[in-house]
Coordinates of C-alpha atoms in Angstrom, one line a residue:
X467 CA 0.0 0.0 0.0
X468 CA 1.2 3.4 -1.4
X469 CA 0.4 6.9 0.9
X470 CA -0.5 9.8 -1.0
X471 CA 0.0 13.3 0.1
X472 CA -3.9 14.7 0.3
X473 CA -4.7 17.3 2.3
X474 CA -8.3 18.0 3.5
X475 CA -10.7 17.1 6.6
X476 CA -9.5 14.9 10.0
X477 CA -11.4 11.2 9.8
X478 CA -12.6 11.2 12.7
X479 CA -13.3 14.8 13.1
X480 CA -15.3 15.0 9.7
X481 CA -17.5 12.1 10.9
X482 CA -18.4 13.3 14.3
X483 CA -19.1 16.8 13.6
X484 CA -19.4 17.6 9.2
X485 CA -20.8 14.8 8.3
X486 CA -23.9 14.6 10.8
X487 CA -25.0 17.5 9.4
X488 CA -24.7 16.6 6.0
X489 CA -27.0 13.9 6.4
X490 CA -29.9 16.2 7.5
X491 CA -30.1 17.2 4.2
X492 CA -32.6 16.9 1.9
X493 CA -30.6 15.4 -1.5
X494 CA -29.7 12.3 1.3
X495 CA -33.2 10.8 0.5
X496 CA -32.1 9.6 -3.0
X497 CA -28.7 8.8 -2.1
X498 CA -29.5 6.6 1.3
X499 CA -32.6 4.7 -1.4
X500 CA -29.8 4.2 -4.1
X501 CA -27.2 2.4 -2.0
X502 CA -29.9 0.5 -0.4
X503 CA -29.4 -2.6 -2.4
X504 CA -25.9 -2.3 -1.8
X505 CA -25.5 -3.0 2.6
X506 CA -23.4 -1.2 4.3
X507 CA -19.8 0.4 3.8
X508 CA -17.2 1.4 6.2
X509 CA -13.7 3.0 6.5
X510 CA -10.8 1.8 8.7
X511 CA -7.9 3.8 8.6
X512 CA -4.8 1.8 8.4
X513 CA -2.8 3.7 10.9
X514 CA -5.1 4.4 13.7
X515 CA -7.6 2.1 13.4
X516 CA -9.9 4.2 13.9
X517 CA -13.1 3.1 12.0
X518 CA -16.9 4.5 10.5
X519 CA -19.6 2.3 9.0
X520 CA -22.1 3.8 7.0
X521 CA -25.4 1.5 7.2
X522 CA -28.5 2.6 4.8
X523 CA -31.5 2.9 6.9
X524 CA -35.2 4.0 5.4
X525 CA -34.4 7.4 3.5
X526 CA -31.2 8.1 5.5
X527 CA -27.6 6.7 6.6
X528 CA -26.8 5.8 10.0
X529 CA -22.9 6.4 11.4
X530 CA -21.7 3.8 13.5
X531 CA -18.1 4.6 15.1
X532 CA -17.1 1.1 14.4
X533 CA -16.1 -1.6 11.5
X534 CA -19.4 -3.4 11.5
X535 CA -20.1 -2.5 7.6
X536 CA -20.3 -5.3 5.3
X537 CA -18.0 -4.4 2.9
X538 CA -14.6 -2.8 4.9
X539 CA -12.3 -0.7 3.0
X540 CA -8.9 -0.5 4.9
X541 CA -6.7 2.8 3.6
X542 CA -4.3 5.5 4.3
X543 CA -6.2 8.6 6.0
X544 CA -4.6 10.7 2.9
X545 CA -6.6 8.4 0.8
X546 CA -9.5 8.7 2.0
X547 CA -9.3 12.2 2.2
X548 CA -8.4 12.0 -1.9
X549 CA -11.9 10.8 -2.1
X550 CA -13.7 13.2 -0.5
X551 CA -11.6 16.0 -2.4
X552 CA -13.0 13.8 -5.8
X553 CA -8.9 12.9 -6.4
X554 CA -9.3 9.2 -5.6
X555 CA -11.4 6.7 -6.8
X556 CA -12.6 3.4 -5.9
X557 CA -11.1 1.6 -9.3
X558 CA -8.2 3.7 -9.0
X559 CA -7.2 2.5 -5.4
X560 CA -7.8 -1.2 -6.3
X561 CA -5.9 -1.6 -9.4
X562 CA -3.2 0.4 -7.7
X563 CA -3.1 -2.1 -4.8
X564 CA -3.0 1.0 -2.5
X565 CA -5.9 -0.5 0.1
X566 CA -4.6 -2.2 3.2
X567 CA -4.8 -5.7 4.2
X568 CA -7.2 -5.3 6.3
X569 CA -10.2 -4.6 3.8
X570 CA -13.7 -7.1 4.3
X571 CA -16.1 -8.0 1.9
X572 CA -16.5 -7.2 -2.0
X573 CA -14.7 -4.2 -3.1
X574 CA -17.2 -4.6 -6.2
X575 CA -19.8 -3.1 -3.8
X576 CA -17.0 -0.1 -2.8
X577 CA -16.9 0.6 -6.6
X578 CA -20.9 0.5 -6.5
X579 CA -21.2 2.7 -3.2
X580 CA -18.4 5.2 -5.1
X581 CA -20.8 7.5 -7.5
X582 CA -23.3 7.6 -4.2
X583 CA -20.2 8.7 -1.3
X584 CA -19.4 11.4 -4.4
X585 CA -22.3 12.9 -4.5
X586 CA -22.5 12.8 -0.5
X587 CA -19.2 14.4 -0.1
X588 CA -19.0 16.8 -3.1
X589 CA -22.9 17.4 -3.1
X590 CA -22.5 16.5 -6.8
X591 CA -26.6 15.7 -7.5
X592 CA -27.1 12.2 -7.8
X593 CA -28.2 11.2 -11.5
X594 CA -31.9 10.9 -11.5
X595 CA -33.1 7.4 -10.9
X596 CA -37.0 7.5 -12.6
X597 CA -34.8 8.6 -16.2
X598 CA -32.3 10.9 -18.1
X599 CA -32.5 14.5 -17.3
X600 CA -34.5 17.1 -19.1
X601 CA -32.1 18.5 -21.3
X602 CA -32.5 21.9 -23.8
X603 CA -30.5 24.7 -25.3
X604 CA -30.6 28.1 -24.0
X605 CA -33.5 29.0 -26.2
X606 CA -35.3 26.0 -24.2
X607 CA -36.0 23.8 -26.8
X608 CA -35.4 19.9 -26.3
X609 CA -32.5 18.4 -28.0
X610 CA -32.4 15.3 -29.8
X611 CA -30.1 12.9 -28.6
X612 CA -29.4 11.7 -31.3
X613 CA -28.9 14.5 -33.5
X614 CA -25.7 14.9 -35.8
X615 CA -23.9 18.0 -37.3
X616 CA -21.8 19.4 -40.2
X617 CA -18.8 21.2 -38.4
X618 CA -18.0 23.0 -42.1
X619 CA -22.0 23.6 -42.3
X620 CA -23.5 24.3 -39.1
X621 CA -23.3 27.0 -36.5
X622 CA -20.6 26.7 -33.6
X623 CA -22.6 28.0 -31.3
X624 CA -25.5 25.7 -31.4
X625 CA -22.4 22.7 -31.6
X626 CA -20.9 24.2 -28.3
X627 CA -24.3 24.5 -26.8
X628 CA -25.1 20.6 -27.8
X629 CA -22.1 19.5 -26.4
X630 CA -22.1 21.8 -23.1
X631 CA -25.7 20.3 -22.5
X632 CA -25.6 16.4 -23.7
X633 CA -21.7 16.0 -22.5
X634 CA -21.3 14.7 -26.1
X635 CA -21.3 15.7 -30.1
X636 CA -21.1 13.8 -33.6
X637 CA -19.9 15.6 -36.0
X638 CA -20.9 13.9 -39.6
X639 CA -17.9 13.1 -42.6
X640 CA -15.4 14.9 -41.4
X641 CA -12.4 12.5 -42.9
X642 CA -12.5 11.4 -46.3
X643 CA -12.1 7.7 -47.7
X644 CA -8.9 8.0 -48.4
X645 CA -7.9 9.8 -45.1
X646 CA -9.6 7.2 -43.0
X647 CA -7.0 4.6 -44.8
X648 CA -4.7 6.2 -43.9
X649 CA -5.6 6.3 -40.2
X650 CA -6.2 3.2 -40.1
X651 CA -3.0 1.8 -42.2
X652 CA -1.0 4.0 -39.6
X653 CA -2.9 2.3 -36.5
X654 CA -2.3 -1.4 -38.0
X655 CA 1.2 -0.3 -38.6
X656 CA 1.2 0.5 -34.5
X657 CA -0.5 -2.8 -34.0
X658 CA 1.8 -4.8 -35.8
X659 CA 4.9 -3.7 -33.6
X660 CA 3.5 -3.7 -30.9
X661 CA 4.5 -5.6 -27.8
X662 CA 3.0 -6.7 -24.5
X663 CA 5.9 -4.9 -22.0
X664 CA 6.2 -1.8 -24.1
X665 CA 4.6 0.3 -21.8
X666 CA 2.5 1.7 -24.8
X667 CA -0.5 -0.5 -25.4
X668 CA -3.2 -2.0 -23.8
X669 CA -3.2 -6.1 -23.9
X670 CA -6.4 -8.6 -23.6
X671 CA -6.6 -12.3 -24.7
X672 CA -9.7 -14.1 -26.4
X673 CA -11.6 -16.9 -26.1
X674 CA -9.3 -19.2 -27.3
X675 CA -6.3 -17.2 -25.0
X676 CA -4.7 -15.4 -27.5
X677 CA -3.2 -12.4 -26.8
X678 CA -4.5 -9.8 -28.6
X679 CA -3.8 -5.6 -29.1
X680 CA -6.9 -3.7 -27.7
X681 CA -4.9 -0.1 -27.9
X682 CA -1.8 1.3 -29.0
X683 CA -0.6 4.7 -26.9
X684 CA 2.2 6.1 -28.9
X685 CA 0.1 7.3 -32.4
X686 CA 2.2 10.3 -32.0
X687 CA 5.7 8.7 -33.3
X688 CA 3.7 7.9 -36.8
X689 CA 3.8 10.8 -38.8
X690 CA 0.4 10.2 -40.5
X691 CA -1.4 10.1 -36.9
X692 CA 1.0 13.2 -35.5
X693 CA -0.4 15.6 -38.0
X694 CA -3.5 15.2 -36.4
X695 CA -2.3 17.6 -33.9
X696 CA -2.1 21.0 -36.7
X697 CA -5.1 20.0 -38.4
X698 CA -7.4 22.4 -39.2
X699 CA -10.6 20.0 -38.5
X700 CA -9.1 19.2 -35.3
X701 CA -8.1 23.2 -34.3
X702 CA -11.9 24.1 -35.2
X703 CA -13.3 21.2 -32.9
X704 CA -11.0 22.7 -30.1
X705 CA -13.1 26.1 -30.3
X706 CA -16.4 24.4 -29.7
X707 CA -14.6 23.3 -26.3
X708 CA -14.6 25.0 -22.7
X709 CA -11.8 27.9 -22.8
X710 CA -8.3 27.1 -21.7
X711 CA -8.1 23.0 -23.3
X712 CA -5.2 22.3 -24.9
X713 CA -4.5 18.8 -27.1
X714 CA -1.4 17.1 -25.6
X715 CA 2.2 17.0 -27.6
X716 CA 2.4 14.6 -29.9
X717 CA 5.5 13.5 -28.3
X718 CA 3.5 12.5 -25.5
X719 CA 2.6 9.0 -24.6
X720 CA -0.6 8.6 -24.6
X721 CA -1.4 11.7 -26.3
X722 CA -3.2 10.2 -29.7
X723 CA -3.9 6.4 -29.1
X724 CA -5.4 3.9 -31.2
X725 CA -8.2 1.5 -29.8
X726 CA -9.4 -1.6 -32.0
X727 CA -12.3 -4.0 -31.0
X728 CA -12.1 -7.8 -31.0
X729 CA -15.0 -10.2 -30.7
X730 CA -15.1 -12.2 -28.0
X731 CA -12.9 -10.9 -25.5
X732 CA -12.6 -12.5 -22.2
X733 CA -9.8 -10.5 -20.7
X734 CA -8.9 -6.8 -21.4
X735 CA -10.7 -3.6 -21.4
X736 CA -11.8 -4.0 -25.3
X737 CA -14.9 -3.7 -24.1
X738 CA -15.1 -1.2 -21.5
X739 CA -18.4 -1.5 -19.2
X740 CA -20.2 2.1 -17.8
X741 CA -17.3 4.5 -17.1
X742 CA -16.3 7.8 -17.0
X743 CA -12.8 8.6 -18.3
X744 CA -11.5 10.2 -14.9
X745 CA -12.4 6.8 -13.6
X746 CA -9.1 6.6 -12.2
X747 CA -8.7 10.1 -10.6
X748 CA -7.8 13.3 -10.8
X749 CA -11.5 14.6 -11.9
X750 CA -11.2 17.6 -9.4
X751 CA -7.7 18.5 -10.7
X752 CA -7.8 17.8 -14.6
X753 CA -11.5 17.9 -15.5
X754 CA -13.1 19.2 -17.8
X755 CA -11.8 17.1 -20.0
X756 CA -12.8 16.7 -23.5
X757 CA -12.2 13.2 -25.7
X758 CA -12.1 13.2 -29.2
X759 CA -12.3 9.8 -31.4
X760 CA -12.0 9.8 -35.5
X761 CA -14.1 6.8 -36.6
X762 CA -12.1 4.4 -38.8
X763 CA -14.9 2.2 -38.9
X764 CA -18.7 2.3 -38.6
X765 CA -20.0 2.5 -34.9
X766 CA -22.8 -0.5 -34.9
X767 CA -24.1 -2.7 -32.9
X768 CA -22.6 -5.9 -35.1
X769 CA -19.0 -3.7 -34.7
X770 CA -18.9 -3.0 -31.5
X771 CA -21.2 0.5 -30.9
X772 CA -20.0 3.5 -28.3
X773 CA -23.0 4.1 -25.9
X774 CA -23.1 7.7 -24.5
X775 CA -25.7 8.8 -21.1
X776 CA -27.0 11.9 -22.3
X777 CA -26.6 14.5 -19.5
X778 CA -24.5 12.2 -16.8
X779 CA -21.6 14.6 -17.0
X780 CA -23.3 17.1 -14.5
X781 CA -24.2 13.9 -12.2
X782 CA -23.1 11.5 -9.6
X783 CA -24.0 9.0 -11.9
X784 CA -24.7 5.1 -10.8
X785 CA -23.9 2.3 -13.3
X786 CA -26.6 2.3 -15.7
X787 CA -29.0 0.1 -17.0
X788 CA -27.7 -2.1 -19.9
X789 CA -29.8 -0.8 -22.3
X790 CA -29.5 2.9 -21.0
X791 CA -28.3 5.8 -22.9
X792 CA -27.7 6.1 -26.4
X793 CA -25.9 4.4 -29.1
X794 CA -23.9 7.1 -31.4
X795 CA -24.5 6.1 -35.0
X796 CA -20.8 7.2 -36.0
X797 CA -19.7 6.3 -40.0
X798 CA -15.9 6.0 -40.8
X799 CA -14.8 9.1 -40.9
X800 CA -17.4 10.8 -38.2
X801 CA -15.9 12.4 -34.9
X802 CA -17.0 13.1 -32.0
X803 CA -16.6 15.1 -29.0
X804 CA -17.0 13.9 -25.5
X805 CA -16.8 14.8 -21.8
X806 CA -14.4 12.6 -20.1
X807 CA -17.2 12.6 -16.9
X808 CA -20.0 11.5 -19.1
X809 CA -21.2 8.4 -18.7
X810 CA -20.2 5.8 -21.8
X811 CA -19.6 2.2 -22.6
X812 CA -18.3 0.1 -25.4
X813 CA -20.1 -3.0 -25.5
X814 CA -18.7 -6.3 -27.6
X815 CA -19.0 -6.8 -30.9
X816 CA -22.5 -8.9 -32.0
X817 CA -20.5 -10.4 -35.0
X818 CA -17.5 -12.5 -35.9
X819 CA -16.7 -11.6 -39.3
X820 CA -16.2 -7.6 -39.0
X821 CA -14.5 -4.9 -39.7
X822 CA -14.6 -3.9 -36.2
X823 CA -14.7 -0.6 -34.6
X824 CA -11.6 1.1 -34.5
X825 CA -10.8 5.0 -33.1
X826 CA -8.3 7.4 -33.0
X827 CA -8.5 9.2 -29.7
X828 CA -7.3 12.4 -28.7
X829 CA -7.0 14.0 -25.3
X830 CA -7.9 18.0 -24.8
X831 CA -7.4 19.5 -21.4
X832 CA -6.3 22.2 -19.1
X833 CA -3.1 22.6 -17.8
X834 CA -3.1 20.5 -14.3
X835 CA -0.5 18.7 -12.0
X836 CA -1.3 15.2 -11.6
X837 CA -2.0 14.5 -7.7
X838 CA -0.5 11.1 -7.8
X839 CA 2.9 12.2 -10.2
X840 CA 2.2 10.2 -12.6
X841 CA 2.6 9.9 -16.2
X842 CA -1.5 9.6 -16.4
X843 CA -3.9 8.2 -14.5
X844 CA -4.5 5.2 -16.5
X845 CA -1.1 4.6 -16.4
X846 CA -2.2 2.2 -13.1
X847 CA -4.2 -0.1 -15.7
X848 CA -0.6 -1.6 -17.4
X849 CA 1.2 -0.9 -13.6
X850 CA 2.6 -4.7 -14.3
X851 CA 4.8 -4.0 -16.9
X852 CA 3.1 -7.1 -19.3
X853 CA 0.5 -4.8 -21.5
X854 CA -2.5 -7.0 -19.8
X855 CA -5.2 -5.0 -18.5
X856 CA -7.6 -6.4 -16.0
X857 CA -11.3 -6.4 -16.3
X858 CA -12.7 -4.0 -13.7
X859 CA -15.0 -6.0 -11.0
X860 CA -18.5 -5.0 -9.9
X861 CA -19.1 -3.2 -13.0
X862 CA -20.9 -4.6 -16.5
X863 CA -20.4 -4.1 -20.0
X864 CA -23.8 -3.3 -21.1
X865 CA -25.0 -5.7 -23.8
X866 CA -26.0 -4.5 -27.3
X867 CA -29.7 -5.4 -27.6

């Protein structure tokens, strides 16, 4: 177990005096009914021992000054305090192996109880539980979640305003034919050197426990996926984003990856289940965030589809439903625009015979100091040197269907 250098409330001090208050109010209703199904949750802190269980009861929580709870997370007091601050997060401190031996129960349910102790300590609004949000422009008109735009044709305000409001934006043929070959040439090209301890791509196996290339993280060293970072398209997508985002160097690992699908994946994150993309901290440092992906293959349900959760950026957001959301009907050479706290999944492919989904991803985001030091937080996800990423537990990849 690693300590981290957070600063922010005393345990015990926060539990006996802030958070009794916090509890007496009103937005505690929805959160105590949502982790109802869930039992209870506690904190031990690994130096002093000193303990809090959080038990659901009717439409509140009850503190108990002990280690009772049914699931027991055992951690550094700095850590804990890096998830009240909205620095730390449940996947993060898991894959890290930065909990203590002392933890009790399934940390699946910690990662459950995680979007519900957000919005108790960050007063974040929980996401609403009877649907998706209301959501209009600022002439109050509803917005159709599944509308599509032009980015040569239509207005920049009315894209800014879509994206601001749905946390997402699909901009129609914005790479040519011949363009998206070349994308995708570079990516294979990636692909084809890649190896599992490089430190710069993701690794899964399949059913029949090959290893397989789920993303490559250096596009930048291929000059065909480098120039990405002058284009014009790209430069006039970076004005329909929040002021003060800026796409990472191209020198940069990480900086413009490539991600393929796979049928039938058993191990990996090919198919990543409900997320948000700072899943694995940092969301009160580096967010907003915005995520760009160039389509170098249709976005279906037979290729493996990207599912967004209209709204879920502005929300504590639960794992949804499986068939929650929407499914972005992206076309080779469509892009679109994402928040990194929106809510989205990549479920598996429904056929065997393809071509797949494949993106090119790109980054855009303020300047920011990384809490933790590290290269990026996913950096955590390949911390064993051997590519292989681990499927996240408690959380589903939600079926096409």
């Amino acid at each position: 177990m690693t300590t981290d250098n957070h600063t922010g409330p005393d345990f015990v001090a926060y539990h006996r005096d802030t958070l009794p208050r916090r509890l007496r109010e009103p937005d505690i209703v929805a959160i105590a009914r949502a982790v109802e199904p869930l039992g209870s949750i506690g904190f031990r802190m690994a130096a002093s021992g000193a303990s809090y269980s959080y038990f659901p009861s009717g439409d509140s929580l009850e503190l108990r000054a002990d280690d009772s709870a049914d699931t027991l997370v055992d951690l550094d007091e700095a850590l804990w305090r890096g998830i009240v601050a909205d620095l730390e997060t449940a996947p993060a401190l898991i894959y890290g192996g930065r909990l203590g031996d002392g933890c009790r129960g399934d940390m699946g349910k910690f990662m459950q109880w995680e979007p519900m102790l957000r919005s108790l300590y960050t007063r974040l609004p929980l996401f609403p539980s009877d649907g998706e949000p209301e959501l209009k422009n600022r002439q109050g008109q509803a917005l159709d979640p599944g509308q599509h735009f032009d980015l040569a044709a239509d207005e920049p305000a009315a894209m800014r305003d879509y994206l601001d409001e749905m946390g997402y934006l699909l901009l129609h043929k914005v790479f040519d034919d011949a363009e998206v070959q070349q994308l995708r040439d570079a990516g294979d090209s990636l692909r084809s050197t890649a190896s599992p301890d490089d430190q710069a791509s993701w690794w899964g196996k399949d059913g029949d426990g090959h290893d397989v290339v789920t993303r490559v993280l250096n596009g930048g060293s291929h000059p065909v996926l480098r120039a990405l970072a002058s284009d014009p398209r790209i430069l006039a997508m970076q004005s329909l984003m929040p002021e003060g985002l800026k796409g990472e160097s191209p020198d940069d690992t990480d900086a413009i990856t490539v991600l393929f699908k796979t049928p039938g994946m058993v191990e990996g994150l090919s198919d990543l289940p409900w997320h948000r993309d700072c899943g694995m901290g940092g969301h009160a440092a580096m967010c907003p965030v915005i995520n760009l992906s160039i389509y170098l293959a249709d976005a279906t349900r037979e290729s493996g589809e990207l599912r967004f959760l209209p709204g879920s950026h502005r929300y504590a957001c639960p794992t949804p439903a499986a068939n929650a959301g929407i499914a972005v009907p992206a076309r080779a050479g469509d892009v679109s625009l994402h928040y990194g706290d929106v809510m989205h999944g990549a479920p598996p492919p429904t056929s065997d015979t393809g071509p797949f989904r494949a993106s090119v991803l790109m980054s855009f985001k303020p300047d920011f100091e990384n809490h933790r030091g590290d290269r990026h937080y996913n950096d955590v996800l390949i911390k064993d040197g051997d590519g292989h990423v681990s499927s996240v537990p408690g959380t589903q990849v939600p079926e096409a269907g």
